[in-house]
PDB file of C-alpha atoms in Angstrom:
ATOM      1  CA  MET G   1     -23.336  19.491 -31.888  1.00 86.00           C
ATOM      2  CA  LEU G   2     -20.962  16.536 -32.135  1.00 96.00           C
ATOM      3  CA  ASP G   3     -18.828  15.248 -29.282  1.00 98.00           C
ATOM      4  CA  ASP G   4     -15.037  15.250 -29.035  1.00 98.00           C
ATOM      5  CA  LEU G   5     -13.112  11.984 -28.561  1.00 98.00           C
ATOM      6  CA  ARG G   6      -9.557  11.745 -27.266  1.00 98.00           C
ATOM      7  CA  LEU G   7      -7.748   8.404 -26.847  1.00 98.00           C
ATOM      8  CA  GLU G   8      -4.612   8.463 -24.692  1.00 97.00           C
ATOM      9  CA  PRO G   9      -2.566   5.236 -24.571  1.00 95.00           C
ATOM     10  CA  LEU G  10      -1.147   4.588 -21.096  1.00 93.00           C
ATOM     11  CA  LEU G  11       2.054   2.633 -21.679  1.00 91.00           C
ATOM     12  CA  PHE G  12       3.385   0.789 -18.617  1.00 87.00           C
ATOM     13  CA  PRO G  13       1.044   2.552 -16.163  1.00 86.00           C
ATOM     14  CA  SER G  14       2.260   2.084 -12.602  1.00 78.00           C
ATOM     15  CA  ARG G  15      -1.060   0.842 -11.194  1.00 83.00           C
ATOM     16  CA  PHE G  16      -1.838  -1.763 -13.871  1.00 86.00           C
ATOM     17  CA  THR G  17      -0.246  -4.952 -15.159  1.00 80.00           C
ATOM     18  CA  SER G  18      -0.568  -4.075 -18.853  1.00 85.00           C
ATOM     19  CA  HIS G  19      -0.806  -1.119 -21.199  1.00 91.00           C
ATOM     20  CA  ARG G  20      -4.093   0.740 -20.826  1.00 95.00           C
ATOM     21  CA  MET G  21      -6.052   3.549 -22.454  1.00 97.00           C
ATOM     22  CA  ARG G  22      -7.625   6.730 -21.153  1.00 97.00           C
ATOM     23  CA  ILE G  23     -10.873   7.379 -23.043  1.00 98.00           C
ATOM     24  CA  LEU G  24     -11.938  11.010 -22.913  1.00 98.00           C
ATOM     25  CA  VAL G  25     -15.200  12.328 -24.335  1.00 98.00           C
ATOM     26  CA  ASN G  26     -15.478  16.102 -24.135  1.00 97.00           C
ATOM     27  CA  GLY G  27     -12.669  15.905 -21.581  1.00 97.00           C
ATOM     28  CA  LEU G  28     -14.516  13.374 -19.383  1.00 97.00           C
ATOM     29  CA  ASP G  29     -12.766  10.096 -18.541  1.00 98.00           C
ATOM     30  CA  VAL G  30     -15.769   7.862 -19.219  1.00 97.00           C
ATOM     31  CA  VAL G  31     -14.371   4.755 -17.507  1.00 97.00           C
ATOM     32  CA  ALA G  32     -13.479   6.589 -14.302  1.00 96.00           C
ATOM     33  CA  ALA G  33     -16.837   8.380 -14.370  1.00 96.00           C
ATOM     34  CA  ALA G  34     -18.776   5.104 -14.521  1.00 96.00           C
ATOM     35  CA  TYR G  35     -17.122   3.622 -11.420  1.00 96.00           C
ATOM     36  CA  PRO G  36     -17.135   4.739  -7.781  1.00 94.00           C
ATOM     37  CA  PRO G  37     -14.294   7.074  -6.711  1.00 93.00           C
ATOM     38  CA  ASP G  38     -12.255   4.112  -5.407  1.00 93.00           C
ATOM     39  CA  GLY G  39     -12.612   2.140  -8.640  1.00 93.00           C
ATOM     40  CA  PHE G  40     -13.678  -1.498  -8.456  1.00 94.00           C
ATOM     41  CA  HIS G  41     -13.522  -2.562  -4.790  1.00 90.00           C
ATOM     42  CA  GLY G  42     -10.432  -0.413  -4.342  1.00 91.00           C
ATOM     43  CA  GLN G  43      -8.797  -1.469  -7.617  1.00 92.00           C
ATOM     44  CA  PRO G  44      -7.986   1.283 -10.143  1.00 94.00           C
ATOM     45  CA  VAL G  45      -9.859   1.340 -13.446  1.00 97.00           C
ATOM     46  CA  ALA G  46      -9.036   2.572 -16.943  1.00 97.00           C
ATOM     47  CA  GLY G  47      -9.703   1.784 -20.570  1.00 97.00           C
ATOM     48  CA  PHE G  48      -8.577  -1.661 -21.680  1.00 97.00           C
ATOM     49  CA  MET G  49      -5.426  -2.418 -23.688  1.00 95.00           C
ATOM     50  CA  PRO G  50      -4.762  -0.269 -26.770  1.00 96.00           C
ATOM     51  CA  SER G  51      -4.064  -3.403 -28.820  1.00 94.00           C
ATOM     52  CA  PHE G  52      -7.698  -4.409 -28.276  1.00 96.00           C
ATOM     53  CA  LEU G  53      -9.468  -1.055 -28.311  1.00 98.00           C
ATOM     54  CA  LEU G  54      -7.659   0.130 -31.440  1.00 97.00           C
ATOM     55  CA  GLY G  55      -8.135  -3.173 -33.261  1.00 95.00           C
ATOM     56  CA  PRO G  56     -11.044  -4.336 -35.449  1.00 94.00           C
ATOM     57  CA  ASN G  57     -13.033  -5.687 -32.489  1.00 95.00           C
ATOM     58  CA  GLY G  58     -12.557  -2.568 -30.389  1.00 97.00           C
ATOM     59  CA  LEU G  59     -13.719   0.977 -31.051  1.00 98.00           C
ATOM     60  CA  ALA G  60     -13.918   0.645 -34.843  1.00 97.00           C
ATOM     61  CA  ALA G  61     -17.401   1.623 -36.019  1.00 97.00           C
ATOM     62  CA  SER G  62     -19.612   0.109 -38.707  1.00 96.00           C
ATOM     63  CA  ALA G  63     -23.307   0.003 -39.550  1.00 96.00           C
ATOM     64  CA  GLU G  64     -23.614  -3.140 -37.431  1.00 96.00           C
ATOM     65  CA  ALA G  65     -24.043  -2.244 -33.763  1.00 97.00           C
ATOM     66  CA  ARG G  66     -21.672  -4.018 -31.359  1.00 97.00           C
ATOM     67  CA  GLU G  67     -21.397  -4.042 -27.582  1.00 97.00           C
ATOM     68  CA  VAL G  68     -17.756  -3.359 -26.737  1.00 98.00           C
ATOM     69  CA  ALA G  69     -16.046  -3.720 -23.363  1.00 97.00           C
ATOM     70  CA  VAL G  70     -14.062  -0.500 -23.116  1.00 98.00           C
ATOM     71  CA  GLY G  71     -12.585  -0.534 -19.619  1.00 97.00           C
ATOM     72  CA  GLY G  72     -12.406  -1.852 -16.099  1.00 96.00           C
ATOM     73  CA  SER G  73      -9.965  -3.022 -13.453  1.00 95.00           C
ATOM     74  CA  ASP G  74      -7.265  -5.708 -13.564  1.00 88.00           C
ATOM     75  CA  MET G  75      -9.588  -8.145 -11.794  1.00 84.00           C
ATOM     76  CA  SER G  76     -11.027  -9.675 -15.026  1.00 81.00           C
ATOM     77  CA  GLU G  77     -14.450  -9.689 -13.359  1.00 89.00           C
ATOM     78  CA  ASP G  78     -15.760  -6.227 -14.181  1.00 95.00           C
ATOM     79  CA  ARG G  79     -16.163  -4.253 -17.376  1.00 97.00           C
ATOM     80  CA  LEU G  80     -17.792  -1.128 -18.712  1.00 97.00           C
ATOM     81  CA  THR G  81     -19.480  -1.724 -22.053  1.00 98.00           C
ATOM     82  CA  VAL G  82     -20.958   0.577 -24.680  1.00 98.00           C
ATOM     83  CA  ARG G  83     -22.837  -0.025 -27.920  1.00 98.00           C
ATOM     84  CA  ILE G  84     -20.966   1.374 -30.935  1.00 98.00           C
ATOM     85  CA  HIS G  85     -22.341   1.813 -34.433  1.00 98.00           C
ATOM     86  CA  GLN G  86     -22.348   4.227 -37.346  1.00 97.00           C
ATOM     87  CA  ALA G  87     -25.627   5.691 -38.519  1.00 96.00           C
ATOM     88  CA  GLY G  88     -25.244   7.880 -41.575  1.00 94.00           C
ATOM     89  CA  LEU G  89     -22.807  10.693 -40.825  1.00 95.00           C
ATOM     90  CA  GLU G  90     -22.467   9.903 -37.118  1.00 98.00           C
ATOM     91  CA  VAL G  91     -20.660   7.338 -34.990  1.00 98.00           C
ATOM     92  CA  ILE G  92     -22.866   6.711 -31.972  1.00 98.00           C
ATOM     93  CA  TRP G  93     -21.993   5.438 -28.500  1.00 98.00           C
ATOM     94  CA  ASP G  94     -24.955   4.531 -26.300  1.00 97.00           C
ATOM     95  CA  CYS G  95     -26.470   1.820 -24.081  1.00 97.00           C
ATOM     96  CA  TRP G  96     -23.744   1.900 -21.428  1.00 97.00           C
ATOM     97  CA  ARG G  97     -23.572  -0.981 -18.927  1.00 97.00           C
ATOM     98  CA  LEU G  98     -21.352  -1.673 -15.911  1.00 97.00           C
ATOM     99  CA  ILE G  99     -21.051  -5.427 -15.423  1.00 96.00           C
ATOM    100  CA  ASP G 100     -19.570  -7.599 -12.667  1.00 94.00           C
ATOM    101  CA  ILE G 101     -19.083 -11.064 -14.179  1.00 89.00           C
ATOM    102  CA  ARG G 102     -22.648 -11.572 -15.490  1.00 86.00           C
ATOM    103  CA  THR G 103     -24.471  -9.151 -13.222  1.00 93.00           C
ATOM    104  CA  VAL G 104     -25.378  -5.713 -14.550  1.00 94.00           C
ATOM    105  CA  LEU G 105     -24.587  -3.300 -11.719  1.00 93.00           C
ATOM    106  CA  LYS G 106     -25.723  -0.137 -13.469  1.00 94.00           C
ATOM    107  CA  GLU G 107     -26.844   0.852 -16.923  1.00 93.00           C
ATOM    108  CA  GLY G 108     -28.041   3.806 -18.924  1.00 86.00           C
ATOM    109  CA  ALA G 109     -28.797   6.955 -16.970  1.00 87.00           C
ATOM    110  CA  GLU G 110     -27.629   5.325 -13.707  1.00 92.00           C
ATOM    111  CA  LEU G 111     -24.059   5.628 -14.967  1.00 93.00           C
ATOM    112  CA  GLY G 112     -24.335   9.291 -15.843  1.00 91.00           C
ATOM    113  CA  LEU G 113     -23.185   8.520 -19.383  1.00 95.00           C
ATOM    114  CA  GLY G 114     -25.586   9.348 -22.175  1.00 93.00           C
ATOM    115  CA  THR G 115     -25.443   9.100 -25.944  1.00 97.00           C
ATOM    116  CA  PHE G 116     -22.324  10.461 -27.635  1.00 97.00           C
ATOM    117  CA  ARG G 117     -22.123  11.299 -31.338  1.00 98.00           C
ATOM    118  CA  PHE G 118     -18.903  11.691 -33.306  1.00 98.00           C
ATOM    119  CA  ASP G 119     -17.957  12.762 -36.804  1.00 98.00           C
ATOM    120  CA  PRO G 120     -16.864   9.537 -38.604  1.00 97.00           C
ATOM    121  CA  LEU G 121     -13.798  11.084 -40.268  1.00 97.00           C
ATOM    122  CA  THR G 122     -12.545  12.727 -37.081  1.00 98.00           C
ATOM    123  CA  TYR G 123     -13.311   9.508 -35.185  1.00 98.00           C
ATOM    124  CA  ALA G 124     -11.234   7.391 -37.581  1.00 97.00           C
ATOM    125  CA  GLN G 125      -8.394   9.916 -37.469  1.00 98.00           C
ATOM    126  CA  GLU G 126      -8.303   9.789 -33.662  1.00 98.00           C
ATOM    127  CA  ILE G 127      -8.087   5.987 -33.714  1.00 98.00           C
ATOM    128  CA  ALA G 128      -5.244   6.186 -36.260  1.00 97.00           C
ATOM    129  CA  GLN G 129      -3.362   8.786 -34.222  1.00 98.00           C
ATOM    130  CA  ALA G 130      -3.849   6.806 -31.000  1.00 97.00           C
ATOM    131  CA  THR G 131      -2.520   3.714 -32.773  1.00 97.00           C
ATOM    132  CA  GLU G 132       0.593   5.650 -33.759  1.00 96.00           C
ATOM    133  CA  ARG G 133       1.046   6.849 -30.176  1.00 95.00           C
ATOM    134  CA  ALA G 134       0.511   3.345 -28.787  1.00 95.00           C
ATOM    135  CA  ASN G 135       3.086   1.837 -31.162  1.00 95.00           C
ATOM    136  CA  ARG G 136       5.944   4.178 -30.238  1.00 93.00           C
ATOM    137  CA  MET G 137       9.056   2.191 -29.402  1.00 92.00           C
ATOM    138  CA  TRP G 138      12.156   2.920 -27.323  1.00 93.00           C
ATOM    139  CA  PRO G 139      14.923   0.600 -26.057  1.00 93.00           C
ATOM    140  CA  ALA G 140      13.473  -0.120 -22.628  1.00 95.00           C
ATOM    141  CA  ARG G 141      10.006  -0.853 -24.006  1.00 95.00           C
ATOM    142  CA  SER G 142      11.402  -3.505 -26.352  1.00 95.00           C
ATOM    143  CA  VAL G 143      13.270  -5.190 -23.499  1.00 96.00           C
ATOM    144  CA  ALA G 144      10.312  -5.005 -21.112  1.00 94.00           C
ATOM    145  CA  GLU G 145       7.907  -6.492 -23.642  1.00 92.00           C
ATOM    146  CA  ASN G 146      10.350  -9.294 -24.428  1.00 92.00           C
ATOM    147  CA  PHE G 147      10.608  -9.990 -20.705  1.00 92.00           C
ATOM    148  CA  GLN G 148       6.811 -10.070 -20.432  1.00 87.00           C
ATOM    149  CA  ALA G 149       6.593 -12.479 -23.353  1.00 85.00           C
ATOM    150  CA  MET G 150       8.953 -14.890 -21.590  1.00 84.00           C
ATOM    151  CA  LEU G 151       6.631 -15.241 -18.622  1.00 79.00           C
ATOM    152  CA  LEU G 152       3.739 -17.656 -18.362  1.00 54.00           C
ATOM    153  CA  PRO G 153       0.112 -16.488 -18.608  1.00 53.00           C
ATOM    154  CA  GLY G 154      -0.901 -14.994 -15.293  1.00 47.00           C
ATOM    155  CA  SER G 155       2.717 -14.106 -14.638  1.00 42.00           C
ATOM    156  CA  TYR G 156       1.817 -10.949 -12.778  1.00 41.00           C
ATOM    157  CA  GLN G 157       0.139 -12.966 -10.057  1.00 41.00           C
ATOM    158  CA  GLN G 158       1.642 -15.019  -7.296  1.00 40.00           C
ATOM    159  CA  GLY G 159       1.648 -18.770  -7.795  1.00 43.00           C
ATOM    160  CA  GLN G 160       4.077 -19.316 -10.671  1.00 51.00           C
ATOM    161  CA  ASP G 161       7.605 -20.658 -10.210  1.00 56.00           C
ATOM    162  CA  TYR G 162      10.274 -18.048 -10.916  1.00 71.00           C
ATOM    163  CA  GLY G 163      13.276 -19.644  -9.278  1.00 75.00           C
ATOM    164  CA  SER G 164      14.746 -19.513  -5.809  1.00 81.00           C
ATOM    165  CA  TRP G 165      14.079 -15.864  -5.045  1.00 88.00           C
ATOM    166  CA  ILE G 166      10.934 -14.670  -6.832  1.00 89.00           C
ATOM    167  CA  ARG G 167       7.260 -15.478  -6.276  1.00 85.00           C
ATOM    168  CA  GLY G 168       5.719 -13.170  -8.863  1.00 85.00           C
ATOM    169  CA  TYR G 169       5.999  -9.951 -10.848  1.00 87.00           C
ATOM    170  CA  PRO G 170       3.258  -7.408 -10.073  1.00 86.00           C
ATOM    171  CA  THR G 171       4.806  -4.723 -12.300  1.00 88.00           C
ATOM    172  CA  ILE G 172       7.069  -4.585 -15.335  1.00 91.00           C
ATOM    173  CA  ARG G 173       7.550  -1.047 -16.616  1.00 91.00           C
ATOM    174  CA  ALA G 174       9.542   0.974 -19.116  1.00 93.00           C
ATOM    175  CA  PRO G 175       8.535   4.609 -18.557  1.00 86.00           C
ATOM    176  CA  ARG G 176       8.810   6.782 -21.650  1.00 85.00           C
ATOM    177  CA  ASP G 177      10.660   9.459 -19.681  1.00 87.00           C
ATOM    178  CA  ARG G 178      13.367   6.918 -18.765  1.00 89.00           C
ATOM    179  CA  PRO G 179      13.983   5.212 -22.126  1.00 90.00           C
ATOM    180  CA  ASP G 180      17.119   3.340 -21.002  1.00 94.00           C
ATOM    181  CA  VAL G 181      15.781   1.708 -17.832  1.00 96.00           C
ATOM    182  CA  VAL G 182      13.444  -1.225 -17.170  1.00 96.00           C
ATOM    183  CA  GLU G 183      11.680  -1.173 -13.801  1.00 95.00           C
ATOM    184  CA  ILE G 184      10.543  -4.467 -12.300  1.00 94.00           C
ATOM    185  CA  GLY G 185       8.483  -5.015  -9.185  1.00 92.00           C
ATOM    186  CA  TYR G 186       8.509  -8.459  -7.616  1.00 92.00           C
ATOM    187  CA  TYR G 187       7.284 -10.500  -4.685  1.00 91.00           C
ATOM    188  CA  ALA G 188      10.154 -12.227  -2.888  1.00 90.00           C
ATOM    189  CA  ARG G 189      10.072 -15.758  -1.537  1.00 88.00           C
ATOM    190  CA  ASP G 190      10.460 -16.162   2.211  1.00 86.00           C
ATOM    191  CA  PRO G 191      13.740 -18.115   2.573  1.00 81.00           C
ATOM    192  CA  THR G 192      12.542 -19.573   5.888  1.00 79.00           C
ATOM    193  CA  GLY G 193       9.514 -21.118   4.216  1.00 78.00           C
ATOM    194  CA  GLN G 194       7.252 -19.821   6.980  1.00 81.00           C
ATOM    195  CA  ARG G 195       5.415 -17.421   4.672  1.00 82.00           C
ATOM    196  CA  TYR G 196       4.417 -17.626   1.043  1.00 79.00           C
ATOM    197  CA  THR G 197       6.127 -14.311   0.315  1.00 82.00           C
ATOM    198  CA  MET G 198       8.093 -11.688   2.153  1.00 86.00           C
ATOM    199  CA  PRO G 199       5.854  -8.790   3.212  1.00 88.00           C
ATOM    200  CA  GLY G 200       5.356  -6.039   0.649  1.00 89.00           C
ATOM    201  CA  ARG G 201       7.065  -5.925  -2.698  1.00 90.00           C
ATOM    202  CA  TYR G 202      10.494  -5.047  -4.071  1.00 95.00           C
ATOM    203  CA  HIS G 203      11.453  -2.780  -6.968  1.00 95.00           C
ATOM    204  CA  ILE G 204      14.641  -2.917  -8.999  1.00 96.00           C
ATOM    205  CA  THR G 205      15.830  -1.189 -12.177  1.00 97.00           C
ATOM    206  CA  PHE G 206      18.006  -2.572 -14.958  1.00 97.00           C
ATOM    207  CA  PRO G 207      19.858  -0.406 -17.503  1.00 97.00           C
ATOM    208  CA  VAL G 208      19.286  -1.314 -21.150  1.00 96.00           C
ATOM    209  CA  ASP G 209      20.794  -0.268 -24.463  1.00 95.00           C
ATOM    210  CA  GLY G 210      20.177  -0.618 -28.179  1.00 91.00           C
ATOM    211  CA  THR G 211      21.425  -4.197 -28.497  1.00 95.00           C
ATOM    212  CA  ASP G 212      19.179  -7.238 -29.010  1.00 96.00           C
ATOM    213  CA  PRO G 213      16.189  -6.750 -26.633  1.00 95.00           C
ATOM    214  CA  ALA G 214      15.526 -10.494 -26.384  1.00 94.00           C
ATOM    215  CA  VAL G 215      19.085 -11.138 -25.192  1.00 96.00           C
ATOM    216  CA  GLN G 216      18.824  -8.334 -22.637  1.00 97.00           C
ATOM    217  CA  ALA G 217      15.474  -9.630 -21.386  1.00 94.00           C
ATOM    218  CA  GLN G 218      16.937 -13.106 -20.950  1.00 93.00           C
ATOM    219  CA  ALA G 219      19.873 -11.691 -18.992  1.00 95.00           C
ATOM    220  CA  ILE G 220      17.483  -9.856 -16.661  1.00 95.00           C
ATOM    221  CA  ALA G 221      15.410 -13.007 -16.178  1.00 91.00           C
ATOM    222  CA  ASP G 222      18.527 -15.038 -15.383  1.00 91.00           C
ATOM    223  CA  ARG G 223      19.645 -12.569 -12.725  1.00 93.00           C
ATOM    224  CA  LEU G 224      16.220 -12.444 -11.107  1.00 92.00           C
ATOM    225  CA  CYS G 225      15.955 -16.227 -11.145  1.00 88.00           C
ATOM    226  CA  HIS G 226      19.404 -17.053  -9.796  1.00 89.00           C
ATOM    227  CA  GLU G 227      20.507 -14.082  -7.668  1.00 92.00           C
ATOM    228  CA  ASP G 228      19.129 -12.633  -4.469  1.00 92.00           C
ATOM    229  CA  LEU G 229      18.671  -9.042  -5.606  1.00 94.00           C
ATOM    230  CA  LYS G 230      16.841  -7.795  -2.524  1.00 93.00           C
ATOM    231  CA  PRO G 231      19.932  -5.869  -1.294  1.00 94.00           C
ATOM    232  CA  LEU G 232      19.892  -3.936  -4.585  1.00 94.00           C
ATOM    233  CA  SER G 233      16.136  -3.387  -4.553  1.00 95.00           C
ATOM    234  CA  VAL G 234      13.842  -0.830  -2.955  1.00 95.00           C
ATOM    235  CA  HIS G 235      11.366  -2.390  -0.539  1.00 93.00           C
ATOM    236  CA  GLN G 236       7.782  -1.144  -0.544  1.00 88.00           C
ATOM    237  CA  PRO G 237       5.889  -2.270   2.574  1.00 86.00           C
ATOM    238  CA  ARG G 238       2.393  -3.634   2.204  1.00 74.00           C
ATOM    239  CA  ARG G 239      -0.187  -0.891   2.487  1.00 66.00           C
ATOM    240  CA  ARG G 240      -2.682  -1.151   5.288  1.00 59.00           C
ATOM    241  CA  ARG G 241      -6.300  -0.798   4.222  1.00 51.00           C
TER     242      ARG G 241
END
């Protein structure tokens, strides 16, 4: 009996800094299942970006076996990998490994993930349908992605220069259920200079419309760079561990 694959793009997920994917085999989230209940040292885990997983170097299957990193946290240190290849009338996933940098933490039966076999036609159709779902556009998504593109690599982390008021952007979101709003989370500079950032983070929303998304993104960036928007933002205190 063949297994059932479902790929669910997670666009602007609240707990990650980029689009992600939920990978379900027979209803089981394989990435979540491979990690401890608290993820990777407390960091949430999910399938990697749809643009990678749905591309030629991702889940696409051929007769040549490839080890593919399918998911992990935002830490860039850990990854869950699986070997993918097509043998005759089956696409096969096996040889699972959970890796921290170069150290294999668990593999094979230790992960509780065995060999999965898929029908090649159904497999290709699921990748095509997931690609269509991942590529859906709406006004806020266009603006948010233009805003992301304006930022330097590593922009979601503290340490970049974003003007007088901002230290970094931990979240940039455009939820599908709110197609006309961009949500931005930011770390605020401490105006006294005594601390690197103000405690916690701030969240603010910006309305968008169907006009040029690049122009709207630039306008948002200008406001964040030159105005103190904390009075208009919602403050989220730092969580105690």
